[in-house]
mmCIF file of C-alpha atoms in Angstrom:
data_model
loop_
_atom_site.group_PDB
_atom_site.id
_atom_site.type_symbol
_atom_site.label_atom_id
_atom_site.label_comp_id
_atom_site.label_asym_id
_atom_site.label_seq_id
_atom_site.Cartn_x
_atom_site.Cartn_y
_atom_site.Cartn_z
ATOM 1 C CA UNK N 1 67.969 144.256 183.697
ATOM 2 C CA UNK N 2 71.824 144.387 182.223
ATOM 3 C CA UNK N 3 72.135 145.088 178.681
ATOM 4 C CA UNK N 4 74.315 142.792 176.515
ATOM 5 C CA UNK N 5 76.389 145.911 175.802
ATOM 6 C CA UNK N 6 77.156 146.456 180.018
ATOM 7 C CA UNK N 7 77.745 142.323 180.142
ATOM 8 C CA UNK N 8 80.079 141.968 176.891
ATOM 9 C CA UNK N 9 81.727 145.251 178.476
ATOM 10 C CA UNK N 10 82.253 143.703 181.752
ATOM 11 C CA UNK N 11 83.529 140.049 180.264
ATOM 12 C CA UNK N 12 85.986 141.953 178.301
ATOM 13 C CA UNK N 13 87.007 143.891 181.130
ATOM 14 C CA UNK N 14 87.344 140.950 183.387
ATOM 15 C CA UNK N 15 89.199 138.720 180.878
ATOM 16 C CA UNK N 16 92.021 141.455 180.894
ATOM 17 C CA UNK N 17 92.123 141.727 184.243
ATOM 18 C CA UNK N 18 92.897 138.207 184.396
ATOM 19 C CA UNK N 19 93.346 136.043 181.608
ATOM 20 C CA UNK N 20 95.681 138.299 179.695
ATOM 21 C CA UNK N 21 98.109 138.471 182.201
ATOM 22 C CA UNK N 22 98.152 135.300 183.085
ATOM 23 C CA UNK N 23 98.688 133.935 179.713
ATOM 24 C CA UNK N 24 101.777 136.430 178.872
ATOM 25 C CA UNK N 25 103.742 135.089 182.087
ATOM 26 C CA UNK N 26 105.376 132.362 179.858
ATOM 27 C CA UNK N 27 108.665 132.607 180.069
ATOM 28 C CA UNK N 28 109.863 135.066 182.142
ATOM 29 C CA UNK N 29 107.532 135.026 185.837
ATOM 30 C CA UNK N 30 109.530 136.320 188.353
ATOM 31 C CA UNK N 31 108.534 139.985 189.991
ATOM 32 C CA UNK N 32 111.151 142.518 189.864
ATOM 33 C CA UNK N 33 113.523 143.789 187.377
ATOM 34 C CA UNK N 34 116.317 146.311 187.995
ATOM 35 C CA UNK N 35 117.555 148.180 185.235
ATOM 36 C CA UNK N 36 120.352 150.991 184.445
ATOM 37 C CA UNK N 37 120.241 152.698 181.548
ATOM 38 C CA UNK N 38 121.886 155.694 179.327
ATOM 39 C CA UNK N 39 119.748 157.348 177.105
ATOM 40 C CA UNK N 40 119.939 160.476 174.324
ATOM 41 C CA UNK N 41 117.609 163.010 175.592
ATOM 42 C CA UNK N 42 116.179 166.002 173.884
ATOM 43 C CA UNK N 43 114.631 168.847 175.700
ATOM 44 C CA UNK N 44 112.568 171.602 173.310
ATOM 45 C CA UNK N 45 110.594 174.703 175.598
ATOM 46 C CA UNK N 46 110.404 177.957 176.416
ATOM 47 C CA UNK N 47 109.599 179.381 179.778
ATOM 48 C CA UNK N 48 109.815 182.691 181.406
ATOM 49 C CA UNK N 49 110.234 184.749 184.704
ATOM 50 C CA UNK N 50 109.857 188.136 185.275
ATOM 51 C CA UNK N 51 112.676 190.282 187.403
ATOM 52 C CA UNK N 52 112.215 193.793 188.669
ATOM 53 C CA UNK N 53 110.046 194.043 186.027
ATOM 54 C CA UNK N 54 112.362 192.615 183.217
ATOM 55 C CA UNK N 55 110.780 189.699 181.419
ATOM 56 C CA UNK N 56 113.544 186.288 180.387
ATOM 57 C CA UNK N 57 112.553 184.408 178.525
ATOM 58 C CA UNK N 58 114.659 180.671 178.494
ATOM 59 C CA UNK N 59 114.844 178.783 175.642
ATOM 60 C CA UNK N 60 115.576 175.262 176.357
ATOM 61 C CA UNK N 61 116.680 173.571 173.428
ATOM 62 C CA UNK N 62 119.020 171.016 173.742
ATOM 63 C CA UNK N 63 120.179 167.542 173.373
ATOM 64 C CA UNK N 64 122.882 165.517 175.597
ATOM 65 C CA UNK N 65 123.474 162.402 177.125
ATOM 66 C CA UNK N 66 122.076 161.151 180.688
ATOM 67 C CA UNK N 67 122.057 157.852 182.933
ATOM 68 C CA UNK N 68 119.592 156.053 185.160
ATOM 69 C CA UNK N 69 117.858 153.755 187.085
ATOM 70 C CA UNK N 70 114.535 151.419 187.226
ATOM 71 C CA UNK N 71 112.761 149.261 189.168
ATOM 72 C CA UNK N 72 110.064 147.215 187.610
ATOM 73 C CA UNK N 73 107.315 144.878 189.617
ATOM 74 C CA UNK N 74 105.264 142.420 187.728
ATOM 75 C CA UNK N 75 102.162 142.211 189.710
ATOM 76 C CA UNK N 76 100.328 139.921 187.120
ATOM 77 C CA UNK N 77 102.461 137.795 185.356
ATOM 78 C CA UNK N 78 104.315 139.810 182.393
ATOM 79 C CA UNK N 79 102.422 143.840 183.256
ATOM 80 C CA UNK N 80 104.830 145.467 185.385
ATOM 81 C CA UNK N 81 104.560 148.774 187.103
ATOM 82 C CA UNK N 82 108.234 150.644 186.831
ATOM 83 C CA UNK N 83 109.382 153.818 188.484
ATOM 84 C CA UNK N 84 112.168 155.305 187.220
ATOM 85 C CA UNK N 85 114.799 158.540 187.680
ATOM 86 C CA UNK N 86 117.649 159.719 185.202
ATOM 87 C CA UNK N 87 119.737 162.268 185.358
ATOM 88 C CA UNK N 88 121.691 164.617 182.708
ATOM 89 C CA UNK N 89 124.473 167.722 182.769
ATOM 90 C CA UNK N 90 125.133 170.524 180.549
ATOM 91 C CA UNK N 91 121.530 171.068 179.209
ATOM 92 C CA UNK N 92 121.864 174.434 177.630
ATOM 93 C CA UNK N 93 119.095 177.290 178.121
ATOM 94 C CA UNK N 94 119.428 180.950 176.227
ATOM 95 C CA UNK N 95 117.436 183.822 176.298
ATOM 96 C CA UNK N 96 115.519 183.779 173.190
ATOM 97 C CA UNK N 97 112.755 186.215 172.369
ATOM 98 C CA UNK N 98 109.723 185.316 170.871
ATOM 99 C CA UNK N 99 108.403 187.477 168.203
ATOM 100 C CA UNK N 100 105.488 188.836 170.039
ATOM 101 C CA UNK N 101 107.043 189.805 173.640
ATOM 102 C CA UNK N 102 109.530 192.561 174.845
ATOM 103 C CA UNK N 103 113.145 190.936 176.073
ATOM 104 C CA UNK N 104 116.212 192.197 177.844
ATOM 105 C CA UNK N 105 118.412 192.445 175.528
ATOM 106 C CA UNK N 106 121.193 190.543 176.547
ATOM 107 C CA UNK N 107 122.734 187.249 175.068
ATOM 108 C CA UNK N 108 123.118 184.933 177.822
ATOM 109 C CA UNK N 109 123.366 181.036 177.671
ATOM 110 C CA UNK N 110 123.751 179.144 180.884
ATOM 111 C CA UNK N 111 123.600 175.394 181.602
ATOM 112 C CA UNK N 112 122.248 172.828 183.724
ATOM 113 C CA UNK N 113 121.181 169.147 185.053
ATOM 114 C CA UNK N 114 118.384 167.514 183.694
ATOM 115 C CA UNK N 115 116.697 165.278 185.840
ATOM 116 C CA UNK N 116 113.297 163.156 184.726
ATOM 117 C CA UNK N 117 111.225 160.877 186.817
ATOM 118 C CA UNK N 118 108.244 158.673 185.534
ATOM 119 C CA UNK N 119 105.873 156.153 187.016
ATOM 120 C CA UNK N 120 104.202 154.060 184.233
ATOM 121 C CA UNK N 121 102.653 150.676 183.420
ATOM 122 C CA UNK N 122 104.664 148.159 181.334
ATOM 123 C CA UNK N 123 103.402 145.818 179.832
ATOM 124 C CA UNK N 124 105.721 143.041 177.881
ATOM 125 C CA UNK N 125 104.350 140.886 175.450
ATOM 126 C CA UNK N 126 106.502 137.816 173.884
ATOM 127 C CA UNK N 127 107.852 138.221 170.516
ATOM 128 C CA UNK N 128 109.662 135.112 169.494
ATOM 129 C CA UNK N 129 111.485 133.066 171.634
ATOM 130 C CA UNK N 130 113.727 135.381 174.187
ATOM 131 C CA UNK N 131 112.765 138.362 172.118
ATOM 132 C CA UNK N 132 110.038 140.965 173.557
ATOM 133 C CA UNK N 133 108.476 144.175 173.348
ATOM 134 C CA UNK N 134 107.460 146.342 175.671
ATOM 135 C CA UNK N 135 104.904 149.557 175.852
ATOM 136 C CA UNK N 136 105.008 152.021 178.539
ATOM 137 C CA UNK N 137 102.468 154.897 179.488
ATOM 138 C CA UNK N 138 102.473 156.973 182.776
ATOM 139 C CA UNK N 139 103.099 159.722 184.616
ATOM 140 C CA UNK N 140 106.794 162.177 184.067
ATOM 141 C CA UNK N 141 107.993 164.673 185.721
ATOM 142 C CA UNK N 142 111.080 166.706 184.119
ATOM 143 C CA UNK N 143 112.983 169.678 185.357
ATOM 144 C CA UNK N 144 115.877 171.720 183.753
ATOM 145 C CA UNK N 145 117.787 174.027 185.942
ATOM 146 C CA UNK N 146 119.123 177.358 184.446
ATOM 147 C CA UNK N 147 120.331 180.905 186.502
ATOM 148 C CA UNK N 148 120.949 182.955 188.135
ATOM 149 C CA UNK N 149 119.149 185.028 185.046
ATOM 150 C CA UNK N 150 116.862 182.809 182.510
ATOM 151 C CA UNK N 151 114.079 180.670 184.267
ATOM 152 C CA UNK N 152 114.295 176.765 184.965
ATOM 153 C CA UNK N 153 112.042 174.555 183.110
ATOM 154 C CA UNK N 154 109.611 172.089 185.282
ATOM 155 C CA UNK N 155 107.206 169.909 183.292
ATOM 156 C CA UNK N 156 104.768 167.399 184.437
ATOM 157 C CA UNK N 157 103.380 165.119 181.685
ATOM 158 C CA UNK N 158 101.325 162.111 180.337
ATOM 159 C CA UNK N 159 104.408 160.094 178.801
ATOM 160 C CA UNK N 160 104.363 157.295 176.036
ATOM 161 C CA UNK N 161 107.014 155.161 174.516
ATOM 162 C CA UNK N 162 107.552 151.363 172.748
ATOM 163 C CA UNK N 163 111.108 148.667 173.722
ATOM 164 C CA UNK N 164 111.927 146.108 172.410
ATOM 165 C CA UNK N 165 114.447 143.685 174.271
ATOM 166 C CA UNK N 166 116.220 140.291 174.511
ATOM 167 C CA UNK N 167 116.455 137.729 177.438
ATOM 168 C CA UNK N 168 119.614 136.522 178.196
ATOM 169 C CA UNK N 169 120.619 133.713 180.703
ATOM 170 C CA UNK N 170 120.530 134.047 184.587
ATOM 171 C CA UNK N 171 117.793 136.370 184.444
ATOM 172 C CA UNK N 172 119.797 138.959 182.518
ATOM 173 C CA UNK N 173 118.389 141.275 179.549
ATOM 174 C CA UNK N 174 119.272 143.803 177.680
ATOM 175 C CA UNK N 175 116.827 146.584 175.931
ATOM 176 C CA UNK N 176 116.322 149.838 173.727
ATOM 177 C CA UNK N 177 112.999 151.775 173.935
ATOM 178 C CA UNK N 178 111.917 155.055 172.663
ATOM 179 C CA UNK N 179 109.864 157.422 175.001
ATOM 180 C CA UNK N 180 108.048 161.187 174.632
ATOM 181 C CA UNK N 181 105.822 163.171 176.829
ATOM 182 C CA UNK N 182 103.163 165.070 175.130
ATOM 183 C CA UNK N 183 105.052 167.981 175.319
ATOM 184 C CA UNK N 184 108.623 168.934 175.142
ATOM 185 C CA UNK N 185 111.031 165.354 176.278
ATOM 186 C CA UNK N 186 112.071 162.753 173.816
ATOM 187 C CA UNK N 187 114.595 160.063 174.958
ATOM 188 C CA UNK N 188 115.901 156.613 173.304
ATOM 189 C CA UNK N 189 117.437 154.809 176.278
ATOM 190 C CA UNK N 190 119.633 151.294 176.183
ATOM 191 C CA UNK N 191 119.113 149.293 178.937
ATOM 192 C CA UNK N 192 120.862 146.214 180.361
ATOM 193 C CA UNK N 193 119.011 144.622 183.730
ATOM 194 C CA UNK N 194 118.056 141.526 185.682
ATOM 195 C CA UNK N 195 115.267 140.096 186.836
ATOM 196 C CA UNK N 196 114.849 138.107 189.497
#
């Protein structure tokens, strides 16, 4: 015999499977948005390699600009799932030693691209008339090159963040959103798109 705990859990479960979404697609209920973006990105880490013995340590602490690209579908109504890729220049790493490890000692600071990919859900939810917000939680993948000396950083992470946006005419929008992993990336990204 089902409990009333298992059967309220399953109603609940299958109203937001399917009512939810369907009552969010109000306005906006077509299924793919395309988006470009530029966002401020900050990268804080520390990795390390070993050479012939000689530990580096690379300290990747750095903020710059960086551009990209999205593609959103909406499978049900307003919950889209969006992939996206950026990409960034002249992310600085240096060879700083933490206070309980041996380090070559040599100053070196070298620089590199950023690049970032993520696959999340996001959800929009209606605000007030062409006004919306948006949450998005996924999957990230972020890698920093540095060399020839001081190791590259490559991070893959749970990743979080909160938008808010505007509908324009002809399917157009425009956007800002915040977004972090649970580790070292923070970015706040404005977006202009279409959907269509």
């Amino acid at each position: 015999m089902k409990t009333p705990a298992f059967l309220t859990t399953t109603s609940v479960t299958l109203w937001l499977l399917f009512a939810l979404p369907a009552a969010q697609a109000q306005n906006f209920t077509n299924e793919w948005l395309i988006t470009a973006h530029t966002g401020y990105t900050t990268i804080d880490a520390t990795t390390k390699r070993t050479t012939n013995n000689n530990p580096w340590w690379g300290e990747h602490d750095d903020s710059n600009i960086n551009y990209g690209l999205s593609v959103t579908y909406f499978p049900w109504g307003n919950l889209g799932v969006r992939a996206i890729y950026e990409r960034g220049s002249n992310y600085r790493t240096s060879n700083q030693c933490p206070d309980d490890s041996t380090c070559t000692a040599i100053a070196i600071t070298e620089s590199g691209s950023m690049e970032h990919y993520a696959v999340t859900l996001a959800p929009e939810f209606d605000i007030y008339q062409n006004i919306f917000s948006f949450i998005t939680l996924g999957a990230s993948r972020t890698e920093v090159a540095a060399g020839p000396f001081l190791p590259s950083y490559r991070e893959t992470d749970l990743i979080y963040g909160i938008g808010i946006g505007i509908r324009l005419d002809y399917g157009f929008f425009i956007s800002a959103e915040y977004q972090t992993t649970n580790s070292d990336f923070e970015t706040l990204r404005l977006s202009a798109g279409m959907r269509f």
